Coordinates of C-alpha atoms and ligand atoms in Angstrom, one line a residue:
X1 CA -33.7 49.2 -2.9
X2 CA -36.7 47.6 -1.3
X3 CA -38.0 49.2 2.0
X4 CA -36.9 47.1 4.9
X5 CA -39.5 46.4 7.6
X6 CA -37.2 46.5 10.6
X7 CA -40.1 45.7 13.0
X8 CA -40.8 42.3 11.3
X9 CA -37.7 40.7 12.8
X10 CA -34.5 41.7 14.5
X11 CA -32.1 40.2 12.0
X12 CA -33.1 39.4 8.4
X13 CA -30.0 37.5 7.1
X14 CA -31.2 37.2 3.5
X15 CA -31.4 41.0 3.1
X16 CA -27.9 41.4 4.6
X17 CA -26.5 38.7 2.3
X18 CA -28.1 40.2 -0.8
X19 CA -26.6 43.6 0.0
X20 CA -23.2 42.0 0.5
X21 CA -23.3 40.1 -2.7
X22 CA -23.6 43.3 -4.7
X23 CA -20.5 44.6 -6.6
X24 CA -19.0 47.8 -5.2
X25 CA -20.1 50.9 -7.1
X26 CA -17.5 53.4 -6.2
X27 CA -19.4 56.1 -8.1
X28 CA -22.0 56.0 -5.3
X29 CA -19.6 56.5 -2.5
X30 CA -19.3 60.3 -2.8
X31 CA -23.1 60.7 -2.6
X32 CA -23.3 58.4 0.4
X33 CA -20.6 60.3 2.2
X34 CA -22.3 63.6 1.4
X35 CA -25.5 62.3 3.0
X36 CA -23.6 61.1 6.0
X37 CA -22.0 64.5 6.5
X38 CA -25.5 65.9 6.9
X39 CA -25.6 63.8 10.1
X40 CA -28.8 62.0 9.1
X41 CA -27.2 58.5 9.3
X42 CA -27.3 56.0 6.5
X43 CA -29.7 53.4 5.2
X44 CA -28.6 49.8 5.4
X45 CA -27.9 49.5 1.6
X46 CA -25.7 52.6 1.9
X47 CA -23.8 51.2 4.8
X48 CA -23.3 48.0 2.8
X49 CA -21.9 49.9 -0.1
X50 CA -19.2 51.4 2.2
X51 CA -18.6 48.1 3.9
X52 CA -17.8 46.5 0.6
X53 CA -15.1 49.1 -0.2
X54 CA -11.6 47.5 -0.2
X55 CA -9.3 49.9 -2.1
X56 CA -7.4 52.2 0.1
X57 CA -8.0 55.4 -1.8
X58 CA -11.8 55.1 -1.4
X59 CA -11.4 53.9 2.2
X60 CA -9.5 57.1 2.9
X61 CA -12.5 59.1 1.8
X62 CA -14.6 57.2 4.2
X63 CA -12.2 57.8 7.0
X64 CA -12.1 61.5 6.3
X65 CA -15.9 61.8 6.4
X66 CA -16.1 59.7 9.6
X67 CA -13.5 62.0 11.3
X68 CA -15.6 65.0 10.3
X69 CA -18.8 63.6 11.6
X70 CA -17.1 62.5 14.9
X71 CA -15.7 66.1 15.3
X72 CA -19.1 67.8 14.6
X73 CA -21.1 65.7 17.0
X74 CA -18.6 64.8 19.8
X75 CA -16.1 67.7 19.6
X76 CA -12.9 66.6 21.1
X77 CA -14.3 64.6 24.1
X78 CA -13.4 61.0 24.9
X79 CA -15.2 59.5 27.9
X80 CA -13.2 57.2 30.2
X81 CA -14.3 54.2 32.2
X82 CA -13.1 51.0 33.9
X83 CA -14.5 47.5 34.0
X84 CA -15.2 45.8 37.3
X85 CA -15.4 42.0 37.1
X86 CA -17.3 40.6 40.1
X87 CA -17.1 36.9 39.2
X88 CA -15.6 34.5 36.7
X89 CA -17.8 31.5 37.3
X90 CA -19.8 30.6 34.3
X91 CA -22.3 27.9 33.3
X92 CA -21.7 28.5 29.6
X93 CA -19.0 27.1 27.4
X94 CA -18.3 29.8 24.8
X95 CA -15.4 28.5 22.7
X96 CA -13.5 31.8 22.8
X97 CA -13.7 32.8 26.5
X98 CA -11.3 32.3 29.4
X99 CA -14.2 31.9 31.8
X100 CA -15.8 29.0 29.8
X101 CA -16.9 26.3 32.2
X102 CA -14.5 23.6 30.8
X103 CA -11.5 25.8 31.3
X104 CA -9.8 24.0 34.2
X105 CA -6.7 26.1 34.0
X106 CA -8.1 29.1 35.9
X107 CA -9.0 29.7 39.5
X108 CA -12.7 30.6 40.0
X109 CA -13.9 33.4 42.2
X110 CA -17.1 35.2 43.1
X111 CA -16.2 38.4 45.0
X112 CA -18.3 39.1 48.0
X113 CA -20.2 42.4 47.8
X114 CA -17.7 43.9 50.3
X115 CA -14.9 42.8 48.0
X116 CA -16.7 44.4 45.1
X117 CA -16.8 47.6 47.1
X118 CA -13.1 47.4 47.8
X119 CA -12.5 47.0 44.0
X120 CA -14.7 50.0 43.4
X121 CA -12.6 52.0 45.9
X122 CA -9.4 51.0 44.1
X123 CA -10.9 52.1 40.8
X124 CA -11.9 55.4 42.4
X125 CA -8.4 55.9 43.7
X126 CA -7.2 55.8 40.1
X127 CA -9.6 58.7 39.3
X128 CA -12.4 56.9 37.5
X129 CA -16.1 57.9 38.1
X130 CA -17.8 55.4 35.7
X131 CA -17.6 51.6 35.6
X132 CA -19.1 48.7 33.8
X133 CA -19.9 45.8 36.1
X134 CA -19.4 42.3 34.6
X135 CA -19.9 38.7 35.6
X136 CA -19.9 35.3 33.9
X137 CA -23.3 33.7 33.4
X138 CA -24.3 31.9 36.5
X139 CA -27.8 32.8 37.8
X140 CA -27.3 30.9 41.0
X141 CA -24.0 32.4 42.0
X142 CA -24.4 35.9 40.6
X143 CA -28.2 36.4 40.5
X144 CA -30.1 39.7 40.9
X145 CA -30.0 39.6 44.7
X146 CA -26.2 39.5 44.6
X147 CA -26.0 42.2 41.9
X148 CA -28.4 44.5 43.8
X149 CA -26.1 44.2 46.9
X150 CA -23.0 44.8 44.8
X151 CA -24.4 47.9 43.1
X152 CA -25.6 49.4 46.3
X153 CA -22.2 48.9 48.0
X154 CA -20.5 50.4 45.0
X155 CA -22.6 53.5 45.1
X156 CA -22.2 53.8 48.9
X157 CA -18.4 53.4 48.8
X158 CA -16.5 56.6 49.0
X159 CA -12.8 57.6 49.2
X160 CA -11.4 61.1 49.4
X161 CA -13.2 63.1 46.7
X162 CA -13.9 59.8 45.0
X163 CA -17.1 58.0 44.1
X164 CA -18.6 55.9 41.3
X165 CA -21.3 58.0 39.7
X166 CA -22.5 55.7 36.9
X167 CA -22.6 51.9 36.9
X168 CA -23.2 50.2 33.5
X169 CA -23.7 46.5 33.6
X170 CA -22.7 43.7 31.2
X171 CA -24.4 40.6 32.4
X172 CA -26.3 37.7 31.0
X173 CA -29.8 38.3 29.4
X174 CA -32.8 38.5 31.7
X175 CA -36.6 38.1 31.5
X176 CA -38.8 41.3 31.2
X177 CA -39.6 41.0 34.9
X178 CA -36.0 40.7 35.9
X179 CA -35.0 43.6 33.7
X180 CA -37.6 45.7 35.5
X181 CA -35.8 44.7 38.8
X182 CA -32.4 45.4 37.4
X183 CA -33.6 48.9 36.2
X184 CA -34.7 49.6 39.8
X185 CA -31.1 49.3 41.0
X186 CA -30.2 52.6 39.3
X187 CA -27.9 51.5 36.6
X188 CA -26.8 53.4 33.5
X189 CA -26.6 51.3 30.3
X190 CA -27.4 47.6 30.0
X191 CA -24.8 46.2 27.7
X192 CA -24.9 42.8 26.0
X193 CA -22.9 41.6 23.0
X194 CA -24.6 39.3 20.6
X195 CA -21.1 37.9 19.8
X196 CA -22.2 36.8 16.3
X197 CA -25.5 37.4 14.5
X198 CA -24.8 34.4 12.2
X199 CA -27.1 31.8 13.8
X200 CA -25.2 28.8 12.6
X201 CA -21.9 30.1 13.8
X202 CA -23.6 31.2 17.0
X203 CA -24.7 27.7 17.7
X204 CA -21.2 26.3 17.0
X205 CA -19.4 28.6 19.3
X206 CA -22.0 28.4 22.1
X207 CA -22.4 24.7 22.5
X208 CA -23.8 24.6 26.1
X209 CA -25.6 26.4 28.8
X210 CA -28.4 29.0 28.5
X211 CA -26.3 31.0 26.1
X212 CA -26.7 28.3 23.5
X213 CA -30.2 29.7 22.8
X214 CA -29.6 32.3 20.0
X215 CA -33.0 34.0 20.2
X216 CA -33.0 34.3 24.0
X217 CA -29.9 36.5 23.5
X218 CA -31.0 38.2 20.3
X219 CA -34.3 39.3 21.9
X220 CA -32.7 40.5 25.1
X221 CA -32.6 44.2 24.2
X222 CA -36.3 44.1 23.1
X223 CA -37.1 42.7 26.5
X224 CA -34.9 45.3 28.3
X225 CA -36.7 48.1 26.5
X226 CA -40.1 46.6 27.1
X227 CA -39.2 46.5 30.7
X228 CA -38.7 50.2 30.7
X229 CA -34.9 50.4 30.6
X230 CA -33.7 53.5 28.8
X231 CA -30.2 52.8 27.5
X232 CA -28.9 49.6 26.0
X233 CA -25.6 48.8 24.4
X234 CA -25.0 46.2 21.7
X235 CA -22.1 44.8 19.8
X236 CA -20.7 41.8 18.0
X237 CA -17.4 40.0 19.0
X238 CA -15.3 40.4 15.9
X239 CA -13.3 37.3 14.8
X240 CA -16.1 34.7 14.6
X241 CA -17.5 35.2 11.1
X242 CA -17.5 37.7 8.1
X243 CA -17.0 41.2 9.6
X244 CA -19.2 42.7 6.9
X245 CA -22.2 40.6 7.9
X246 CA -21.6 41.3 11.6
X247 CA -21.4 45.1 11.1
X248 CA -24.5 45.2 9.0
X249 CA -26.3 43.0 11.4
X250 CA -25.3 45.3 14.3
X251 CA -26.8 48.2 12.3
X252 CA -29.9 46.2 11.5
X253 CA -30.3 45.5 15.2
X254 CA -29.9 49.2 15.9
X255 CA -32.5 50.1 13.2
X256 CA -34.9 47.5 14.6
X257 CA -34.7 49.0 18.1
X258 CA -35.2 52.5 16.7
X259 CA -38.2 51.4 14.6
X260 CA -39.8 49.5 17.5
X261 CA -39.0 51.7 20.5
X262 CA -38.3 55.1 19.0
X263 CA -34.7 54.9 20.2
X264 CA -31.7 53.0 19.0
X265 CA -28.9 51.6 21.2
X266 CA -27.1 54.2 23.3
X267 CA -23.8 52.5 22.5
X268 CA -22.1 50.0 20.2
X269 CA -19.1 48.1 21.4
X270 CA -16.5 46.7 19.0
X271 CA -14.5 44.0 20.9
X272 CA -12.2 41.7 19.0
X273 CA -11.3 38.2 20.2
X274 CA -8.0 38.2 22.2
X275 CA -6.0 35.2 23.5
X276 CA -7.3 33.7 26.7
X277 CA -5.3 31.3 29.0
X278 CA -6.3 27.7 28.4
X279 CA -8.5 28.5 25.4
X280 CA -6.9 27.4 22.1
X281 CA -9.7 28.8 20.0
X282 CA -9.1 32.3 21.2
X283 CA -5.5 32.2 19.9
X284 CA -6.5 31.7 16.3
X285 CA -10.1 32.9 15.7
X286 CA -11.6 31.9 12.4
X287 CA -12.2 35.3 10.9
X288 CA -9.5 37.5 12.4
X289 CA -9.8 41.2 11.3
X290 CA -6.8 43.3 10.5
X291 CA -6.3 47.0 11.5
X292 CA -7.4 48.4 8.1
X293 CA -10.6 46.5 8.3
X294 CA -11.2 47.5 11.9
X295 CA -10.8 51.1 11.0
X296 CA -13.3 50.7 8.2
X297 CA -15.8 49.1 10.6
X298 CA -15.6 51.9 13.1
X299 CA -15.8 54.6 10.4
X300 CA -18.9 53.0 8.8
X301 CA -20.6 52.7 12.2
X302 CA -19.9 56.3 12.9
X303 CA -21.3 57.4 9.6
X304 CA -24.4 55.1 9.8
X305 CA -25.5 55.9 13.3
X306 CA -23.8 59.2 14.1
X307 CA -25.4 59.7 17.6
X308 CA -24.6 56.3 19.0
X309 CA -21.6 56.1 21.3
X310 CA -18.8 53.7 20.1
X311 CA -16.9 51.9 22.9
X312 CA -13.3 50.6 22.7
X313 CA -11.6 48.5 25.3
X314 CA -8.0 47.8 26.3
X315 CA -8.1 44.8 24.0
X316 CA -6.5 47.2 21.5
X317 CA -3.0 48.8 21.4
X318 CA -2.5 52.5 22.3
X319 CA -1.7 53.4 18.7
X320 CA -4.8 51.7 17.2
X321 CA -7.0 53.2 19.9
X322 CA -5.8 56.7 18.9
X323 CA -6.7 56.1 15.3
X324 CA -10.1 54.6 16.2
X325 CA -10.9 57.6 18.4
X326 CA -10.2 59.9 15.5
X327 CA -12.5 57.8 13.3
X328 CA -15.5 57.5 15.6
X329 CA -14.9 55.8 19.0
X330 CA -16.3 58.0 21.8
X331 CA -15.6 56.0 25.0
X332 CA -12.5 54.0 26.1
X333 CA -11.6 52.0 29.1
X334 CA -8.3 52.7 30.8
X335 CA -6.0 51.0 33.4
X336 CA -8.4 48.0 33.2
X337 CA -8.3 44.7 35.1
X338 CA -10.3 41.9 33.5
X339 CA -10.2 39.5 36.4
X340 CA -12.3 39.5 39.5
X341 CA -10.3 41.2 42.3
X342 CA -7.7 42.5 39.8
X343 CA -7.5 46.0 41.1
X344 CA -6.9 45.2 44.8
X345 CA -8.3 42.1 46.6
X346 CA -7.1 39.2 44.4
X347 CA -4.7 40.7 41.9
X348 CA -3.4 37.2 40.9
X349 CA -6.7 35.8 39.6
X350 CA -6.6 34.8 35.9
X351 CA -7.9 37.3 33.3
X352 CA -10.7 36.8 30.8
X353 CA -8.4 37.6 28.0
X354 CA -5.0 39.3 27.3
X355 CA -5.0 43.1 27.1
X356 CA -3.0 45.2 24.6
X357 CA -3.1 48.6 26.4
X358 CA -1.5 48.4 29.8
X359 CA -0.9 52.1 30.4
X360 CA -2.0 53.7 33.6
X361 CA -5.0 56.1 33.6
X362 CA -2.6 59.0 34.1
X363 CA -0.7 57.9 31.0
X364 CA -3.9 57.6 29.0
X365 CA -5.1 61.0 30.1
X366 CA -1.8 62.6 29.2
X367 CA -1.7 60.9 25.7
X368 CA -5.3 62.1 25.0
X369 CA -4.4 65.7 26.0
X370 CA -1.4 65.5 23.7
X371 CA -3.6 64.4 20.8
X372 CA -6.0 67.3 21.5
X373 CA -8.7 65.3 23.2
X374 CA -10.6 66.3 26.4
X375 CA -10.5 63.2 28.6
X376 CA -14.0 63.2 30.2
X377 CA -15.3 61.5 33.4
X378 CA -18.7 63.0 32.9
X379 CA -21.8 61.2 34.1
X380 CA -24.2 64.2 34.1
X381 CA -26.7 63.2 31.4
X382 CA -27.8 60.1 33.2
X383 CA -28.0 61.8 36.5
X384 CA -30.0 64.7 35.0
X385 CA -32.4 62.4 33.3
X386 CA -31.1 63.0 29.8
X387 CA -31.4 59.4 28.9
X388 CA -32.9 57.1 26.2
X389 CA -35.1 59.0 23.7
X390 CA -34.7 62.3 25.6
X391 CA -31.0 62.1 25.2
X392 CA -31.3 61.4 21.4
X393 CA -33.8 64.2 21.0
X394 CA -31.3 66.6 22.6
X395 CA -28.3 65.1 20.8
X396 CA -29.8 65.3 17.3
X397 CA -30.0 69.1 17.0
X398 CA -26.5 69.3 18.5
X399 CA -27.8 70.7 21.9
X400 CA -25.9 68.1 23.8
X401 CA -22.7 70.0 23.1
X402 CA -23.6 72.9 25.3
X403 CA -23.9 70.4 28.2
X404 CA -21.2 68.0 27.3
X405 CA -18.1 70.1 26.7
X406 CA -18.3 72.1 30.0
X407 CA -19.0 69.0 31.9
X408 CA -16.2 67.1 30.3
X409 CA -13.7 69.9 31.1
X410 CA -15.0 70.2 34.7
X411 CA -14.6 66.5 35.3
X412 CA -11.1 66.7 33.8
X413 CA -10.2 69.5 36.2
X414 CA -11.4 67.3 39.1
X415 CA -9.2 64.5 37.9
X416 CA -6.2 66.8 37.6
X417 CA -6.5 68.2 41.1
X418 CA -7.2 64.9 42.8
X419 CA -5.4 62.2 41.0
X420 CA -3.0 63.3 38.2
X421 CA 0.8 63.2 38.3
X422 CA 2.4 66.6 38.4
X423 CA 3.3 66.4 34.7
X424 CA -0.2 65.5 33.7
X425 CA -1.7 68.2 35.9
X426 CA 0.5 70.8 34.4
X427 CA -0.4 69.8 30.8
X428 CA -4.0 69.4 31.7
X429 CA -4.5 72.8 33.3
X430 CA -2.8 74.4 30.3
X431 CA -5.2 72.5 28.1
X432 CA -8.2 73.7 30.1
X433 CA -7.2 77.3 29.7
X434 CA -7.0 76.8 25.9
X435 CA -10.5 75.1 25.9
X436 CA -12.0 78.0 27.7
X437 CA -10.3 80.4 25.3
X438 CA -11.6 78.4 22.3
X439 CA -15.2 78.2 23.4
X440 CA -17.1 80.3 20.9
X441 CA -20.4 80.7 22.6
X442 CA -19.9 83.5 25.2
X443 CA -22.6 82.1 27.5
X444 CA -21.1 78.6 27.5
X445 CA -17.6 80.2 28.0
X446 CA -18.6 82.1 31.1
X447 CA -20.4 79.1 32.5
X448 CA -17.3 76.9 31.9
X449 CA -15.1 79.6 33.5
X450 CA -17.3 79.5 36.6
X451 CA -17.3 75.7 36.8
X452 CA -13.5 75.5 36.6
X453 CA -13.1 78.2 39.3
X454 CA -15.4 76.2 41.6
X455 CA -13.4 73.0 41.0
X456 CA -10.1 74.9 41.6
X457 CA -11.6 76.2 44.9
X458 CA -12.3 72.6 46.1
X459 CA -15.9 72.1 45.0
X460 CA -16.6 68.6 43.5
X461 CA -19.2 67.1 41.2
X462 CA -19.8 70.4 39.4
X463 CA -22.0 69.8 36.3
X464 CA -25.0 71.1 34.4
Ligands
LIG1 N1 -20.8 36.6 30.6 C1 -21.7 37.6 30.0 C2 -21.9 37.4 28.6 O1 -21.2 36.6 28.0 O2 -22.7 38.0 28.1 C3 -21.3 39.0 30.2 C4 -19.9 39.4 30.4 S1 -18.6 38.8 29.4 C5 -17.5 38.8 30.7 C6 -18.3 40.1 28.4 C7 -17.8 39.9 26.9 O3 -16.5 39.5 26.9 C8 -18.5 38.8 26.2 O4 -19.8 39.2 25.8 C9 -17.6 38.6 25.0 O5 -18.0 39.4 23.9 C10 -16.3 39.1 25.5 N2 -15.2 38.1 25.4 C11 -15.2 36.8 25.8 N3 -14.1 36.2 25.5 C12 -13.3 37.1 24.9 C13 -12.0 37.0 24.4 N4 -11.2 35.9 24.3 N5 -11.5 38.2 23.8 C14 -12.2 39.3 23.8 N6 -13.4 39.4 24.3 C15 -14.0 38.3 24.9
LIG2 FE1 -19.4 32.9 30.2 FE2 -19.7 35.3 29.1 FE3 -17.4 34.0 28.9 FE4 -19.4 33.0 27.6 S1 -18.5 35.1 27.3 S2 -18.0 31.8 28.8 S3 -21.1 33.5 29.0 S4 -18.3 34.8 30.8

C-alpha cells in the first residue's frame, strides 16, 4: 500500500475508490482485527478491507473486536445530551432537510435569546447538563452576535440544582476570524457534518445558498483548528451516496486533521436521513443503509479511530441504539426536540425530521442501567482544560479512565437524586453501589466513595 500524504488534501477520492475496488481478502481480516485490539487504530487500507466485508460470519468477528475496543477504552459509560434548536430559518436548500428554504409547509421561527434560555431551563428540568445548540444557516438572522447572546443566556440560566455545563454547537461554517470569535464564547465542540464527501453528489443535493460551495464546507474544520478551537466534530449524512465511500472519506478527513494539527476530531456523528415534513427526497433517499450496514459502519469507525467519540441521535430506534452503543457509540441524545421551541416555548413548531426514539430521559437512563451502562452527564474534561490534543494525550495511555468513571457515576448520582422517577432512582442507586464495589483500583474506589457521599449529602457538581 502506498503511503498516503494526508496533508496534501483533505479528501483524495481516487485513493478511496482504488481501495474500494479491491476484492475482499478475508485472510487479512484476523490480522487487522488483532492490530485494532492493540488500540493503535487502523490505516485507511485496513479500514477499507473491513468496510468491504459483506458476509455475516466475518462481520461478526468485526463486531466482536469493536465491542472489545469499546469496552477497554470507554468502560461502560454512555454520555447523554440534548439538542437545542434556536432557529429553523435557512438560506440554503438542501434536498433532504425540513428547514430547506423552499419548504413552504413549515412555520419559521427564530427564538429570542430569552426564549432560548427558557428552552435551556426546560432541558435542565429533564436532568440534562450538556446540549448541542443548532440553527439553520442564515447569517443575518442567526449571526455571531445572536449566538453570543444565546450562549451567555444559556450559561447564566439556572433552575433548582440545574445548569447547562457544556454547550457544543452545530452551525454553518465560519471564517477563521469568526471561528476565533465563536471560540471566545466558551463552547465545547464545534460540530459540522459534511453530509457527503462525494463532490458531485454534494453539488446535486445542495443546489443553492452558501452551502452549495463544497470546499467552503470541507475546509471548515481546518479553519476552526487554525483559529485555535480545540475540539471539532465531523460526520457524513448517510443515505446520499455509497456508505463505504462516506465512511472512508470520514476517516480520511480525520487522518488529515491529525496529520496537519496533531489531533483528530473529538467526535464523529453518524446521522441517517429521516423523513421530514414537506420534503419528498427525505422519504426515499438514494442510498438508504440497512441496520446490518449501519452496525458495520459504527464498528469499523470504532476500530479505526478508537479514541474518537461516536455520537448517535434519536434518529434511531431504541433497539438499534443499544446495539450501536455495544459496538462503539459513546454519546447519545435523549428526550430530544428537533424544532425551535420544542421543549417549552413553541411546542407545536415543525421538526427538522422525524425521530425514532421518543422515550423520556428517565426511560433512557433506566434502559441503560438495565443494559449495564453508566449513564453519564459528565462535562469535567472540558471544564478542567482536558481538551484537544491534551485530551487525546491522556486518553491514549488509558489515563482518562481514572477521571471518567468516577465523574460519570457522580453525575449519575446527581441525576438520580434531583430528577429521576422513584423506580429509576432505586435501580440507579443499586447500580452505583455495584460500580463502587467493582472498582479495582483502591485509590479510585475511595475517591468515588467520597464523591458519591458528597452528592448524597446535597453537594452538586462534584468532579475531578
Ligand atoms: N444548518 C446547519 C448545517 O446544515 O450545517 C447546522 C444544523 S443542521 C440543523 C444539522 C444537521 O441535520 C445537518 O448537518 C444534516 O446532516 C442533518 N439533517 C438535515 N436533514 C436531515 C434529515 N432529513 N434527516 C436526518 N438528518 C438531517
Ligand atoms: Fe439549512 Fe442545515 Fe437544513 Fe441545509 S441542513 S437546509 S443548511 S438547516
